[in-house]
Short mmCIF file of C-alpha atoms and ligand atoms in Angstrom, two decimals:
data_model
loop_
_atom_site.label_atom_id
_atom_site.label_comp_id
_atom_site.label_asym_id
_atom_site.label_seq_id
_atom_site.Cartn_x
_atom_site.Cartn_y
_atom_site.Cartn_z
CA MET A 21 0.00 0.00 0.00
CA THR A 22 1.04 3.61 -0.52
CA ILE A 23 0.28 5.94 2.39
CA LEU A 24 0.31 9.71 2.00
CA VAL A 25 1.10 11.68 5.16
CA THR A 26 0.67 15.45 4.99
CA GLY A 27 2.57 17.39 7.65
CA GLY A 28 4.81 14.35 8.18
CA LEU A 29 7.78 16.45 9.36
CA GLY A 30 5.81 17.90 12.27
CA PHE A 31 5.29 16.49 15.74
CA ILE A 32 2.44 13.98 15.39
CA GLY A 33 2.96 13.35 11.66
CA SER A 34 6.59 12.25 12.12
CA ASN A 35 5.71 9.98 15.05
CA PHE A 36 2.96 8.52 12.87
CA VAL A 37 5.32 7.88 9.92
CA ILE A 38 7.67 5.96 12.23
CA SER A 39 4.82 3.98 13.83
CA HIS A 40 3.48 3.13 10.38
CA LEU A 41 6.80 1.97 8.96
CA LYS A 42 7.40 -0.19 12.04
CA LYS A 43 3.95 -1.78 11.93
CA TYR A 44 3.67 -2.25 8.14
CA PRO A 45 7.16 -2.94 6.77
CA ALA A 46 5.84 -3.53 3.24
CA ASP A 47 4.08 -0.16 2.87
CA GLU A 48 5.51 2.91 1.17
CA VAL A 49 5.02 6.28 2.85
CA VAL A 50 4.99 9.58 0.98
CA VAL A 51 5.38 12.65 3.19
CA LEU A 52 4.10 15.98 1.86
CA ASP A 53 5.26 18.95 3.93
CA ASN A 54 5.90 22.59 3.08
CA PHE A 55 8.92 22.70 5.43
CA SER A 56 7.35 25.46 7.53
CA TYR A 57 8.94 26.65 10.79
CA ALA A 58 7.16 23.74 12.51
CA ALA A 59 8.75 21.08 10.29
CA ASN A 60 11.89 19.32 11.45
CA SER A 61 13.44 16.85 9.04
CA SER A 62 15.59 15.40 11.84
CA ASN A 63 12.31 14.10 13.29
CA LEU A 64 12.69 11.33 10.70
CA ASN A 65 16.37 10.66 11.34
CA GLY A 66 17.13 7.00 10.81
CA TYR A 67 14.61 6.82 7.95
CA HIS A 68 15.99 9.24 5.36
CA GLU A 69 17.80 6.44 3.49
CA ASP A 70 14.83 4.07 3.78
CA TRP A 71 13.53 3.21 0.28
CA ARG A 72 9.98 3.04 1.67
CA LEU A 73 9.99 6.74 2.63
CA ASN A 74 9.67 9.57 0.11
CA ILE A 75 9.68 13.15 1.45
CA ARG A 76 8.37 15.84 -0.91
CA LYS A 77 8.31 19.58 -0.33
CA VAL A 78 4.69 20.39 -1.13
CA ASP A 79 2.34 23.09 0.08
CA ILE A 80 -1.17 21.64 0.35
CA CYS A 81 -2.48 25.11 -0.53
CA ASN A 82 -1.05 24.66 -4.05
CA TYR A 83 -3.78 22.59 -5.71
CA GLU A 84 -1.97 21.93 -8.98
CA PHE A 85 1.13 20.57 -7.31
CA LEU A 86 -0.94 18.53 -4.87
CA GLU A 87 -2.92 17.04 -7.75
CA HIS A 88 0.37 15.95 -9.37
CA MET A 89 1.27 14.13 -6.18
CA TYR A 90 -2.04 12.25 -6.13
CA HIS A 91 -1.67 11.46 -9.82
CA ASP A 92 1.90 10.18 -9.41
CA TYR A 93 1.57 8.23 -6.15
CA GLU A 94 -2.09 7.11 -6.22
CA PRO A 95 -2.22 6.79 -2.42
CA HIS A 96 -4.53 4.18 -0.90
CA ILE A 97 -5.01 6.33 2.15
CA THR A 98 -4.11 9.88 3.20
CA PHE A 99 -3.50 10.89 6.81
CA ASN A 100 -3.89 14.67 6.99
CA PHE A 101 -1.76 16.20 9.75
CA ALA A 102 -0.70 19.33 7.84
CA ALA A 103 -1.91 22.37 9.73
CA GLU A 104 -0.99 25.56 11.44
CA SER A 105 -1.32 24.17 14.94
CA HIS A 106 -0.43 26.79 17.56
CA VAL A 107 -3.35 28.72 19.08
CA ASP A 108 -1.13 31.60 20.23
CA ASN A 109 0.08 32.18 16.66
CA SER A 110 -3.51 32.24 15.41
CA ILE A 111 -4.25 35.08 17.84
CA VAL A 112 -1.36 37.15 16.47
CA GLY A 113 -2.23 36.48 12.79
CA ASP A 114 -4.58 33.93 11.30
CA ASP A 115 -4.11 34.16 7.50
CA ASN A 116 -1.94 31.02 7.36
CA PHE A 117 -4.48 29.21 9.52
CA VAL A 118 -7.29 29.96 7.09
CA ASN A 119 -5.10 29.02 4.12
CA THR A 120 -3.59 25.76 5.33
CA ASN A 121 -6.30 24.47 7.62
CA ILE A 122 -9.28 25.31 5.42
CA VAL A 123 -8.07 25.84 1.83
CA GLY A 124 -5.38 23.14 2.14
CA THR A 125 -7.87 20.59 3.48
CA HIS A 126 -10.29 21.54 0.70
CA ASN A 127 -7.54 20.83 -1.86
CA ILE A 128 -6.96 17.39 -0.33
CA LEU A 129 -10.69 16.69 -0.51
CA LYS A 130 -10.77 17.63 -4.22
CA CYS A 131 -7.88 15.24 -4.86
CA VAL A 132 -9.49 12.37 -2.92
CA LYS A 133 -12.73 12.98 -4.83
CA LYS A 134 -10.85 12.91 -8.15
CA PHE A 135 -8.38 10.08 -7.53
CA GLY A 136 -10.17 7.95 -4.91
CA GLY A 137 -8.51 6.42 -1.85
CA LYS A 138 -9.36 6.97 1.78
CA LEU A 139 -8.77 9.97 4.05
CA VAL A 140 -8.21 10.20 7.78
CA HIS A 141 -8.49 13.86 8.74
CA VAL A 142 -6.76 14.64 12.04
CA SER A 143 -8.48 17.33 14.08
CA THR A 144 -8.71 18.58 17.62
CA ASP A 145 -10.89 18.56 20.75
CA GLU A 146 -10.76 22.38 20.62
CA VAL A 147 -13.54 22.41 18.00
CA PHE A 148 -16.00 21.60 20.82
CA GLY A 149 -15.23 24.76 22.81
CA SER A 150 -14.64 25.02 26.54
CA LEU A 151 -15.94 23.02 29.52
CA SER A 152 -16.45 24.05 33.13
CA HIS A 153 -15.15 21.83 35.96
CA ASP A 154 -18.41 19.89 36.24
CA ASP A 155 -19.37 19.46 32.57
CA PRO A 156 -19.26 15.95 31.11
CA PRO A 157 -16.45 15.33 28.60
CA PHE A 158 -16.93 15.96 24.87
CA ASN A 159 -18.35 13.06 22.87
CA GLU A 160 -18.92 12.67 19.13
CA SER A 161 -22.37 14.31 19.41
CA THR A 162 -21.18 17.43 21.23
CA PRO A 163 -22.03 20.47 19.07
CA TYR A 164 -19.10 22.37 17.63
CA ASN A 165 -18.32 25.66 19.37
CA PRO A 166 -14.82 26.82 18.36
CA ARG A 167 -13.67 29.89 20.28
CA ASN A 168 -10.33 30.92 18.76
CA PRO A 169 -9.15 31.32 15.15
CA TYR A 170 -7.15 28.05 15.25
CA SER A 171 -10.09 25.94 16.41
CA ALA A 172 -12.47 27.77 14.06
CA THR A 173 -10.31 26.83 11.06
CA LYS A 174 -10.04 23.22 12.26
CA ALA A 175 -13.82 23.10 12.76
CA SER A 176 -14.30 24.45 9.22
CA SER A 177 -12.06 21.73 7.83
CA ASP A 178 -13.97 19.02 9.73
CA HIS A 179 -17.25 20.32 8.28
CA LEU A 180 -15.78 20.32 4.78
CA VAL A 181 -14.65 16.71 5.17
CA ARG A 182 -18.06 15.58 6.42
CA SER A 183 -19.78 17.49 3.62
CA TYR A 184 -17.64 15.69 1.02
CA VAL A 185 -18.57 12.32 2.54
CA ASN A 186 -22.26 13.20 2.45
CA THR A 187 -22.35 15.00 -0.90
CA HIS A 188 -19.69 13.30 -2.98
CA GLY A 189 -19.47 9.95 -1.20
CA ILE A 190 -15.71 10.13 -0.57
CA GLU A 191 -14.29 7.68 1.97
CA ALA A 192 -13.21 9.82 4.92
CA VAL A 193 -13.08 9.74 8.70
CA VAL A 194 -12.63 12.70 11.08
CA THR A 195 -10.70 12.23 14.32
CA ASN A 196 -10.64 14.74 17.19
CA CYS A 197 -7.85 14.24 19.67
CA SER A 198 -6.86 15.89 22.92
CA ASN A 199 -3.50 17.57 23.72
CA ASN A 200 -0.62 15.37 22.59
CA TYR A 201 2.77 15.17 24.27
CA GLY A 202 5.90 13.15 23.61
CA PRO A 203 9.09 13.08 21.54
CA ARG A 204 9.54 15.43 18.54
CA GLN A 205 7.19 18.20 19.69
CA HIS A 206 8.05 21.75 18.63
CA SER A 207 9.71 23.87 21.33
CA GLU A 208 6.89 26.47 21.19
CA LYS A 209 4.40 24.11 22.88
CA PHE A 210 3.72 23.92 26.63
CA ILE A 211 5.47 20.71 27.75
CA PRO A 212 8.72 21.37 25.80
CA THR A 213 8.66 24.91 27.25
CA VAL A 214 8.31 23.57 30.79
CA ILE A 215 11.13 21.05 30.31
CA ARG A 216 13.45 23.63 28.69
CA ASN A 217 12.96 26.15 31.48
CA ILE A 218 13.54 23.60 34.22
CA LYS A 219 16.71 22.40 32.45
CA ASN A 220 17.91 26.02 32.19
CA ASN A 221 16.90 26.89 35.75
CA THR A 222 14.66 29.68 34.44
CA PRO A 223 11.05 30.52 35.39
CA ILE A 224 8.27 28.67 33.58
CA PRO A 225 5.67 30.96 31.95
CA VAL A 226 2.16 29.80 32.93
CA TYR A 227 -0.98 31.50 31.63
CA GLY A 228 -3.42 33.15 34.07
CA ASN A 229 -3.55 31.33 37.40
CA GLY A 230 -2.55 27.93 35.97
CA THR A 231 -5.91 26.25 36.57
CA ASN A 232 -6.77 25.55 32.91
CA VAL A 233 -7.30 21.82 32.39
CA ARG A 234 -6.23 19.67 29.43
CA ASP A 235 -6.55 15.93 28.75
CA TRP A 236 -3.02 14.69 27.92
CA LEU A 237 -2.53 11.99 25.28
CA PHE A 238 0.83 10.31 24.66
CA VAL A 239 1.63 10.74 20.96
CA GLU A 240 2.42 7.04 20.40
CA ASP A 241 -1.03 6.10 21.74
CA HIS A 242 -2.55 8.61 19.33
CA CYS A 243 -0.61 7.10 16.42
CA GLU A 244 -1.81 3.62 17.43
CA ALA A 245 -5.40 4.92 17.39
CA LEU A 246 -4.92 6.33 13.88
CA LEU A 247 -3.37 3.08 12.62
CA THR A 248 -6.37 1.19 14.05
CA ILE A 249 -8.78 3.60 12.34
CA GLY A 250 -6.93 3.10 9.04
CA GLU A 251 -7.14 -0.71 9.41
CA LYS A 252 -10.78 -0.91 10.47
CA PHE A 253 -11.84 2.00 8.29
CA LYS A 254 -15.53 2.91 8.44
CA LYS A 255 -16.53 5.62 5.97
CA GLY A 256 -18.08 8.74 7.48
CA GLU A 257 -17.22 7.94 11.11
CA ARG A 258 -15.92 10.38 13.70
CA TYR A 259 -13.86 9.35 16.71
CA ASN A 260 -12.84 11.23 19.82
CA ILE A 261 -9.36 10.23 20.99
CA GLY A 262 -8.39 11.25 24.52
CA GLY A 263 -5.56 10.33 26.84
CA GLY A 264 -7.71 9.98 29.96
CA HIS A 265 -5.29 12.18 31.94
CA GLU A 266 -6.97 15.46 32.83
CA MET A 267 -4.60 17.83 34.62
CA SER A 268 -4.38 21.54 35.31
CA ASN A 269 -1.28 23.30 34.02
CA LEU A 270 -0.08 23.71 37.61
CA GLU A 271 -0.49 19.98 38.32
CA LEU A 272 1.41 19.18 35.15
CA VAL A 273 4.29 21.53 35.98
CA THR A 274 4.52 20.05 39.48
CA LEU A 275 4.63 16.51 38.10
CA ILE A 276 7.38 17.39 35.60
CA LEU A 277 9.40 19.11 38.35
CA ASP A 278 9.08 15.95 40.43
CA LEU A 279 10.10 13.66 37.55
CA MET A 280 13.11 15.93 36.92
CA GLY A 281 14.17 15.55 40.56
CA LYS A 282 13.29 19.09 41.70
CA PRO A 283 11.67 19.70 45.10
CA VAL A 284 7.93 20.13 44.41
CA ASN A 285 7.19 22.01 47.63
CA MET A 286 9.10 24.91 46.04
CA TYR A 287 7.03 24.81 42.84
CA GLN A 288 5.83 28.44 43.18
CA ASN A 289 9.44 29.60 42.84
CA TRP A 290 9.59 28.08 39.37
CA ILE A 291 6.45 29.68 38.00
CA ASN A 292 6.05 33.02 36.30
CA PHE A 293 2.31 33.67 35.92
CA VAL A 294 1.83 35.62 32.68
CA THR A 295 -1.19 37.51 31.29
CA ASP A 296 -3.79 34.97 30.25
CA ARG A 297 -4.20 33.98 26.59
CA LYS A 298 -7.03 35.95 24.93
CA GLY A 299 -10.22 33.87 24.90
CA HIS A 300 -8.46 31.06 26.77
CA ASP A 301 -10.63 27.91 26.93
CA PHE A 302 -10.85 26.67 30.51
CA ARG A 303 -11.10 22.90 30.15
CA TYR A 304 -11.09 20.19 27.49
CA ALA A 305 -11.93 16.57 28.25
CA MET A 306 -12.68 13.66 25.93
CA ASP A 307 -15.04 10.72 26.16
CA SER A 308 -13.17 8.04 24.16
CA SER A 309 -15.69 5.26 24.77
CA LYS A 310 -16.82 5.08 21.12
CA ILE A 311 -13.39 4.20 19.72
CA TYR A 312 -12.93 1.68 22.55
CA LYS A 313 -16.29 -0.02 21.96
CA GLU A 314 -16.10 -0.02 18.16
CA LEU A 315 -12.39 -0.47 17.44
CA GLY A 316 -10.93 -1.71 20.74
CA TRP A 317 -8.48 1.20 21.13
CA PHE A 318 -7.70 2.85 24.45
CA ALA A 319 -4.79 5.01 25.64
CA LYS A 320 -2.32 2.61 27.27
CA THR A 321 0.42 4.99 28.44
CA LYS A 322 0.22 6.34 31.98
CA ILE A 323 1.16 10.01 32.27
CA ASN A 324 4.31 9.37 34.37
CA GLU A 325 5.55 6.77 31.89
CA GLY A 326 4.86 9.02 28.87
CA LEU A 327 6.51 12.02 30.51
CA LEU A 328 9.60 9.96 31.39
CA LYS A 329 9.92 8.92 27.71
CA THR A 330 9.48 12.58 26.74
CA LEU A 331 12.16 13.73 29.20
CA GLU A 332 14.51 11.10 27.81
CA TRP A 333 13.93 12.47 24.30
CA TYR A 334 14.78 16.02 25.47
CA ASN A 335 17.82 14.72 27.44
CA ALA A 336 16.29 16.16 30.58
P1 LIG B 2 2.94 20.61 13.96
O1 LIG B 2 2.75 22.07 13.90
O2 LIG B 2 4.01 20.04 14.82
O3 LIG B 2 3.16 20.02 12.49
C1 LIG B 2 2.43 20.47 11.37
C2 LIG B 2 3.20 20.08 10.13
O4 LIG B 2 2.42 20.51 8.99
C3 LIG B 2 4.57 20.75 10.01
O5 LIG B 2 5.54 19.83 9.61
C4 LIG B 2 4.34 21.82 8.95
O6 LIG B 2 5.52 22.12 8.22
C5 LIG B 2 3.28 21.15 8.06
N1 LIG B 2 2.52 22.13 7.30
C6 LIG B 2 1.98 23.30 7.75
N2 LIG B 2 1.39 23.95 6.74
C7 LIG B 2 1.52 23.17 5.63
C8 LIG B 2 1.12 23.32 4.29
N3 LIG B 2 0.46 24.41 3.86
N4 LIG B 2 1.43 22.34 3.41
C9 LIG B 2 2.12 21.24 3.82
N5 LIG B 2 2.54 21.05 5.09
C10 LIG B 2 2.23 22.02 5.99
O7 LIG B 2 1.51 20.03 14.37
P2 LIG B 2 1.13 18.72 15.20
O8 LIG B 2 1.15 19.06 16.64
O9 LIG B 2 1.95 17.60 14.71
O10 LIG B 2 -0.39 18.55 14.77
C11 LIG B 2 -0.74 17.71 13.67
C12 LIG B 2 -2.23 17.75 13.50
O11 LIG B 2 -2.87 17.33 14.71
C13 LIG B 2 -2.78 19.17 13.23
O12 LIG B 2 -3.82 19.06 12.29
C14 LIG B 2 -3.33 19.62 14.56
O13 LIG B 2 -4.40 20.51 14.39
C15 LIG B 2 -3.80 18.30 15.15
N6 LIG B 2 -3.82 18.28 16.62
C16 LIG B 2 -2.67 18.44 17.34
C17 LIG B 2 -2.70 18.40 18.74
C18 LIG B 2 -1.45 18.51 19.56
O14 LIG B 2 -1.55 18.46 20.81
N7 LIG B 2 -0.28 18.66 18.99
C19 LIG B 2 -3.91 18.20 19.40
C20 LIG B 2 -5.07 18.05 18.64
C21 LIG B 2 -5.00 18.08 17.25
#
């Protein structure tokens, strides 16, 4: 089989490429990435000479070039990770978010409609909005309520995918996952920032009062979920993929300090509370029971175990 992975030089995409090549040694993987600031070709170190891997510099916003790729490679299945993915950047300027996340996804849909093959579109729990402490977690029927430009563009792309399934009958699935962590994540994101500051003995910037809650998913568990969805593909389905580890930012920082051998009773000394993110969603939480019941997947990695693997990756 030929697998097309957009955004395969980014955090989750590169972990997915490696998981795929390990699990299916006979498959060929074509990575399409525009080599943006978020791409890191060393994420695929150890695989650059592998005949099964082909990395192409392609912007998914360029329809003609993308169409050539589909014509040349005839992928059996596309995993779409390519996106502008950092909420903070979308608050400063959102043009690239609209282009890549909406127009780019639309281009992929046109190619899948024209050339066939399946599509797994990777999206986020942020499309569902924000929960209070007592709200039940998001499930697949939760109405969309995106509240920042990043999540609004991801929500738009999800709607486009579902509309192409309904209108044109393409074979696509939408997945919404919670916050990922693990090896190969860009330094701009929260956990790499925490680790870097602790390593450098510098204060850790934490938004607001640090009580915002996220549901942390180890990236390798996420990749396993996506491989399972590809194997047991059911056209038109949606799956919520959560890690089952809800933690406030303060709890997370304290745990990382502990795992890095720092005294946790002094945790306040490490934290620099900074002005809260505009429109900051308070809590995300995922109900992953559908993917467990239908496909047998559940997140296996405990948070301590996943964080220790992450620390090892960052030599911390
Ligand atoms: P990332 O920013 O680390 O990687 C994105 C990759 O896409 C980069 O390699 C970048 O160069 C590439 N890219 C960007 N624009 C492109 C374009 N126009 N054409 C081709 N390639 C382009 O992101 P990530 O954290 O790996 O996220 C992957 C996907 O998962 C995204 O769709 C994101 O919305 C979703 N997601 C991520 C998280 C998370 O916690 N990281 C959580 C939920 C959903």
